[in-house]
Coordinates of C-alpha atoms and ligand atoms in Angstrom, one line a residue:
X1 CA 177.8 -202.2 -34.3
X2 CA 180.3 -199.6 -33.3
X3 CA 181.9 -199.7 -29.8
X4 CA 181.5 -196.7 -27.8
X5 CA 183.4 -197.5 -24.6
X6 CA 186.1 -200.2 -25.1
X7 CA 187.8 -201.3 -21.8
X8 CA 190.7 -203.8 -22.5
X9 CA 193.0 -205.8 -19.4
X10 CA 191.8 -203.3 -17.5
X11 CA 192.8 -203.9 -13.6
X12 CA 192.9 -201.3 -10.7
X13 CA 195.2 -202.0 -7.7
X14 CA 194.7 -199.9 -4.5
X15 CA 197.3 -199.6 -1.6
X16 CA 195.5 -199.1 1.3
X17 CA 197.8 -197.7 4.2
X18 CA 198.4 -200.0 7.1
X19 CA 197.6 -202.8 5.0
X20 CA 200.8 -205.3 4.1
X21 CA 199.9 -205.7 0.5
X22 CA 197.8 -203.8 -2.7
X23 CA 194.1 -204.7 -3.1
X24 CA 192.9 -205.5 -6.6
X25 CA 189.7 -204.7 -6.8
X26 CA 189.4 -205.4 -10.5
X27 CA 191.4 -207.6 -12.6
X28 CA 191.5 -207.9 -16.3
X29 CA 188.4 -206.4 -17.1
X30 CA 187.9 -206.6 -21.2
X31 CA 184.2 -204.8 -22.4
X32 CA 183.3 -203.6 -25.2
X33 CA 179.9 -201.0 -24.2
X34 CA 178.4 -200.6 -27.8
X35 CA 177.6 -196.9 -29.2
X36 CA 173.8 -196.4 -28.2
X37 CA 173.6 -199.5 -25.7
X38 CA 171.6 -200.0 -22.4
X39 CA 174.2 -202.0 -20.3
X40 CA 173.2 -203.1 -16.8
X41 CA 175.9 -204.1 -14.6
X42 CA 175.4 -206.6 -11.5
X43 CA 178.1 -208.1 -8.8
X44 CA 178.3 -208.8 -5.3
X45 CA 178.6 -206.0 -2.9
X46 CA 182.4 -204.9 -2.9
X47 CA 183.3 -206.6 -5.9
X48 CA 184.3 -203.5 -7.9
X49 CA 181.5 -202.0 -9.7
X50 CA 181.5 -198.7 -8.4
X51 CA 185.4 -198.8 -9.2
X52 CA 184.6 -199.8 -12.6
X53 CA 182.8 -196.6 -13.1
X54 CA 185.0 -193.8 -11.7
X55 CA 187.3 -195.4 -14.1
X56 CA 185.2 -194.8 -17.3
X57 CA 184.3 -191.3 -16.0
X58 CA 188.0 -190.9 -15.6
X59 CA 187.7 -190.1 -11.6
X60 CA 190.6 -192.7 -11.3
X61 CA 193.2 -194.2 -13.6
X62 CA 193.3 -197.7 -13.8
X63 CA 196.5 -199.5 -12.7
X64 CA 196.8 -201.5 -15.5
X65 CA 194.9 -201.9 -19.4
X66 CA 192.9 -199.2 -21.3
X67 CA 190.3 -197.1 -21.4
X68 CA 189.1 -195.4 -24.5
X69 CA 185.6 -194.0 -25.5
X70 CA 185.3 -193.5 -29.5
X71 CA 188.9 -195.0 -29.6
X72 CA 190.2 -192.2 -27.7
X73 CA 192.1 -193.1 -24.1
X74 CA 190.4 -191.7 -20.9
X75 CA 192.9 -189.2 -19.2
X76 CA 190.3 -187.7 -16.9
X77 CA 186.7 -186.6 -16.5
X78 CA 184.7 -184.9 -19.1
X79 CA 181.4 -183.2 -20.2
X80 CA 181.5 -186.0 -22.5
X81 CA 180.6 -188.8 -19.4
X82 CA 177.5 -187.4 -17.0
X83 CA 177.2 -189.1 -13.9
X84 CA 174.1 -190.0 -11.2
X85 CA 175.5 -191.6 -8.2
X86 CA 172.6 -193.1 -6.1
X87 CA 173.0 -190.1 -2.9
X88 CA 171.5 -187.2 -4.7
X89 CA 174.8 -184.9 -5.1
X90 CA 172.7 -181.9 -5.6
X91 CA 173.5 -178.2 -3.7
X92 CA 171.0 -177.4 -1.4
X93 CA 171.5 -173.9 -1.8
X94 CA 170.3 -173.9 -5.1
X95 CA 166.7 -174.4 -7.0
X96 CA 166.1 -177.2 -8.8
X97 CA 166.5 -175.5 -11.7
X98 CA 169.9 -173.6 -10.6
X99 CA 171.1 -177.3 -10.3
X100 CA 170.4 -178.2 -13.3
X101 CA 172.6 -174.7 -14.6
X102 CA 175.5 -175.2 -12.4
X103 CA 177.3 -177.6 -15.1
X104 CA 176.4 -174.8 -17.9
X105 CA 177.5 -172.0 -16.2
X106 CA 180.9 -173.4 -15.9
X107 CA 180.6 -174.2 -20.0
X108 CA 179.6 -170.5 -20.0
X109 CA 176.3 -170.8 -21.8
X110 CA 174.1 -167.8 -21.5
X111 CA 171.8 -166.7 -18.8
X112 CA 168.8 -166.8 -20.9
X113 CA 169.8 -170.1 -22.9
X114 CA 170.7 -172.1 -19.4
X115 CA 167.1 -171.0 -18.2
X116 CA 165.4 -172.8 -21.1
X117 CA 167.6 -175.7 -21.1
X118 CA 167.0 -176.7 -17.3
X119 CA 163.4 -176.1 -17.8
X120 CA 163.5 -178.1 -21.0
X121 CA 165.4 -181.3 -18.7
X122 CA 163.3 -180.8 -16.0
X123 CA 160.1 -181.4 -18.4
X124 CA 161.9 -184.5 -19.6
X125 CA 162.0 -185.8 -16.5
X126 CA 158.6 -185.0 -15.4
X127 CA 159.5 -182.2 -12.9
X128 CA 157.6 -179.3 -15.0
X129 CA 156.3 -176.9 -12.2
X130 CA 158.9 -177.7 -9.9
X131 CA 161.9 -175.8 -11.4
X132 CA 161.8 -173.2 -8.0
X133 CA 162.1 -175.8 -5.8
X134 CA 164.8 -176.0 -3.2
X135 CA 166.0 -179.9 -2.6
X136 CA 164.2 -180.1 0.7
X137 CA 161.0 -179.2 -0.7
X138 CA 161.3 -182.0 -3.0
X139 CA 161.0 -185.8 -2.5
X140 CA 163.6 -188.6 -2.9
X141 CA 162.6 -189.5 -6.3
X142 CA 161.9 -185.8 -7.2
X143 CA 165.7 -185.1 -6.2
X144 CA 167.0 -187.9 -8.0
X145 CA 164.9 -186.5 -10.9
X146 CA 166.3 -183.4 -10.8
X147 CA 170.4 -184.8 -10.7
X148 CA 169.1 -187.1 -14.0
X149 CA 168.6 -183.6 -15.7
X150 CA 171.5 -182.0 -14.2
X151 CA 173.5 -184.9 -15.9
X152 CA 171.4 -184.9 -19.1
X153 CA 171.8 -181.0 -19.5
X154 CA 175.4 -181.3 -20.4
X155 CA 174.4 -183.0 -23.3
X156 CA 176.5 -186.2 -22.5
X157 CA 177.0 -189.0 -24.9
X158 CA 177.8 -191.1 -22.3
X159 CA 175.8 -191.3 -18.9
X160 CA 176.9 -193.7 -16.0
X161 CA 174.6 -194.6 -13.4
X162 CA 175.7 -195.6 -9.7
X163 CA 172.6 -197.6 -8.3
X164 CA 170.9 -194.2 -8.6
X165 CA 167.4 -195.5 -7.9
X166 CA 168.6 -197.9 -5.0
X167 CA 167.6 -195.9 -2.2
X168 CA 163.8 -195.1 -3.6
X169 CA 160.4 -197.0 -2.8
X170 CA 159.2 -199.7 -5.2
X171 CA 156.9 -197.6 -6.5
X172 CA 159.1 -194.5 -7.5
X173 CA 162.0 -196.6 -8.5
X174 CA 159.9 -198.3 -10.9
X175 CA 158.3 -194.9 -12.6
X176 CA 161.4 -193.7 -13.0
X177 CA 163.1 -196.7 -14.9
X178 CA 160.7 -196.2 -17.3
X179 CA 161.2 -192.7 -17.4
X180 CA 164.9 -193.5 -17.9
X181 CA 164.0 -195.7 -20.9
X182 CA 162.2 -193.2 -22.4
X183 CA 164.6 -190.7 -22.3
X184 CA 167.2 -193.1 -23.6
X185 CA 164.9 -194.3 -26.7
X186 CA 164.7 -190.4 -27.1
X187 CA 168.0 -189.4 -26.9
X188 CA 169.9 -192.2 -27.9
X189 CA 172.6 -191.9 -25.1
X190 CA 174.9 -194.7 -24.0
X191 CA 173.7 -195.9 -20.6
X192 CA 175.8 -197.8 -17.9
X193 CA 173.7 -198.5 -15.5
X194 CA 175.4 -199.9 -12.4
X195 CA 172.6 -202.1 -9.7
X196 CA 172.1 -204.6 -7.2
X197 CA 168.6 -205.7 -8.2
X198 CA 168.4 -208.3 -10.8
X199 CA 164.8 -207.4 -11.6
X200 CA 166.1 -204.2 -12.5
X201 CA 169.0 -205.4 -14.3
X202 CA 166.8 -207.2 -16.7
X203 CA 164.2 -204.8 -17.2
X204 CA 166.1 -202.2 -18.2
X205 CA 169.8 -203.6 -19.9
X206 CA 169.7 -204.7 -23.7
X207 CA 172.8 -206.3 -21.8
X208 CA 173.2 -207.3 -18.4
X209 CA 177.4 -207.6 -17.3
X210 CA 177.8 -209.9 -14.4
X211 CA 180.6 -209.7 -12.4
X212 CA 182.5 -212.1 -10.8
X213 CA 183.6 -211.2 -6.3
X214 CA 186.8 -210.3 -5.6
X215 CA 188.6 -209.5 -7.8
X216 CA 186.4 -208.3 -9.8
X217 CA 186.3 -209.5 -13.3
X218 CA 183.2 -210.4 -16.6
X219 CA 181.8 -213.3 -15.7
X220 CA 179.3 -213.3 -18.2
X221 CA 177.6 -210.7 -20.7
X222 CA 174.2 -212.0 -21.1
X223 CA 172.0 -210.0 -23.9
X224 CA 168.1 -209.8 -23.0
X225 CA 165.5 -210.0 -25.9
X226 CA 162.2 -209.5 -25.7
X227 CA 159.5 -209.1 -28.8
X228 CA 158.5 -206.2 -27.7
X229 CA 158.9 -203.4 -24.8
X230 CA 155.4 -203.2 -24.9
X231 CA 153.0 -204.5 -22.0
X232 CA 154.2 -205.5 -18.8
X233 CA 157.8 -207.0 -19.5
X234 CA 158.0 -208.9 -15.8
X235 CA 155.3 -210.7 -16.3
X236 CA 156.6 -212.7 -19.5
X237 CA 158.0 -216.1 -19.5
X238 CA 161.0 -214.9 -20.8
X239 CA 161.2 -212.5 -18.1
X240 CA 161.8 -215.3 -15.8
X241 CA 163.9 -217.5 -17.6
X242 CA 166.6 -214.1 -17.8
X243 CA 166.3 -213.3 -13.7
X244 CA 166.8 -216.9 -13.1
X245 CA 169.5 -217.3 -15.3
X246 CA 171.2 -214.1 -13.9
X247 CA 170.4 -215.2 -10.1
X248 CA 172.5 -218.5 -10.5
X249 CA 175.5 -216.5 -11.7
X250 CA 175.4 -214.3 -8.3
X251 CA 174.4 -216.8 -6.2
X252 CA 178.0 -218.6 -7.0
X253 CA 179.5 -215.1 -6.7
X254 CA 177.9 -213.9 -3.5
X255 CA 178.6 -217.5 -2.0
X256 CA 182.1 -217.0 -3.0
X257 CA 182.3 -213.5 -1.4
X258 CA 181.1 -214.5 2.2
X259 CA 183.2 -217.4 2.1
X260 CA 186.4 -215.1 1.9
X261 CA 184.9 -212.7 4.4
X262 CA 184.9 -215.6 6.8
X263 CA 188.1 -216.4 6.0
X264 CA 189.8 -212.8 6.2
X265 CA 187.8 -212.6 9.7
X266 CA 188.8 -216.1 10.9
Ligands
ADP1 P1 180.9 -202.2 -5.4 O1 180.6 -200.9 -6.0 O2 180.8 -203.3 -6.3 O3 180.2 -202.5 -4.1 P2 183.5 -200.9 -5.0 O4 184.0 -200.6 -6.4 O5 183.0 -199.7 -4.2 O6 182.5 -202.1 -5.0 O7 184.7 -201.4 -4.2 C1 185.5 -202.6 -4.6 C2 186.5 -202.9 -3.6 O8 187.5 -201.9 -3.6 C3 186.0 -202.9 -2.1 O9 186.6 -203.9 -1.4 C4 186.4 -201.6 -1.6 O10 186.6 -201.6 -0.2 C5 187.7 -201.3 -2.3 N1 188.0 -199.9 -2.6 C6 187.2 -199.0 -3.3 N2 187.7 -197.8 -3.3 C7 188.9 -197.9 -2.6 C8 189.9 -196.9 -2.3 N3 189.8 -195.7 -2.7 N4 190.9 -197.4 -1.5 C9 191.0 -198.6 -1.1 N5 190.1 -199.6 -1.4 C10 189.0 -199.2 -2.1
MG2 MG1 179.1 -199.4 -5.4

């Protein structure tokens, strides 16, 4: 197993003006993401899981620890890291398709060869036909679509994924987590997949991280087997036995997180 993302004592302090003293949102954070890994990540609300991320896609520097991806330190973004946050960050001015160029044209790849990538990453995920499309002619699942091939087009070895599916119907969201796993079995890509849904969490992590509330630290890795990926995963036993396991690690941690909201209110 070789690590692909390594994070070690890794804390992030912000000073908020006005305020009398720093916030640490995240506190001695030691992971170690493995090279070709599913990890699903799961916390309270506001306990620093959004943070976690714009520090491994290098948005923000930590305060404290490191970073390093291959062994290499994390100075700053790169085409090495895509990113889906869950509001679809896509220009409206532009097709489908020219969203899914906009990241090649600034690594200068040719007109023709950008053409046939988008339309090659929109097929993947199952928007063949639609490449003309401007975002408001396509649906919330369609759009979020389209910024998954935006991301993938780069040819990332990483890809980091902010709740992307939160805001979708049932329905959609669950098409396309198994389109997600598909392309990942396909393309072998290091997924960090950050959600609130513990359902989710299981079904598609080979690992699920739990966080702990504020700050926000590992509380537990938890690594979920099943026989096969075949057949309808939520329905096992095992299924189960995971989402209950996972829900009475939150529960503590949600608990904890209201009980210092009343207190900061109070
Ligand atoms: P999550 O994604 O788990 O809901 P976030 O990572 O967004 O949590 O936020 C963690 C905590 O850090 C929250 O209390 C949030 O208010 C705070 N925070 C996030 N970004 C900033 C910032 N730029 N300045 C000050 N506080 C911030
Ligand atoms: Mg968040």
């Amino acid at each position: 197993m070789t690590t692909k993302i390594g994070l070690r004592g890794v804390g992030k302090v912000f000073r908020v003006r006005g305020a009398d003293r720093p916030f640490t949102a995240l506190d001695r954070i030691d992971l170690d993401i493995r090279d070709g890994e599913f990890l699903t990540l799961v916390g309270p609300s506001g306990c620093g899981k959004s943070t976690l991320l714009d520090l491994i896609a290098g948005l923000t520097p930590p305060s404290s620890g490191q970073i390093a991806i291959d062994g290499v330190p994390v100075t700053g973004p790169g085409l090495d890291r895509g990113i889906v946050f869950q509001q679809y960050a896509l220009f409206p001015w532009r097709t489908a398709a020219g969203n899914v160029e906009f990241g090649l044209e600034a690594k200068a790849v040719p007109k023709r060869e950008r053409a046939e990538r988008a339309r090659h990453f929109l097929d993947l995920v199952g928007l063949a036909g639609f490449e003309e499309r401007y975002p408001h002619e396509l649906s919330g699942g369609m759009r979020q679509r389209v910024a998954i091939a935006r991301s993938l087009a780069f040819d990332p070895d990483v890809l980091l994924m902010d709740e992307p599916f939160a805001a979708l119907d049932a329905q959609t969201r669950e098409s396309l987590q198994e389109e997600l796993l598909r392309i990942w079995e396909k393309t072998g890509k290091t997924v960090v997949f950050i959600t609130h849904g513990i359902d989710e969490a299981v079904y598609l992590g080979q690992r699920v991280a739990v966080m702990t509330s504020r700050p926000g630290r590992i509380k537990e890795v938890v690594e979920v087997a099943f026989d096969s990926r075949a057949g309808d995963l939520r329905a096992e036993a095992r299924f189960g036995e995971y989402r209950h396991h996972l829900w009475n690690l939150l529960r503590d941690e949600v608990a904890a997180a209201q009980r210092e909201e009343a207190t900061s209110v109070a």
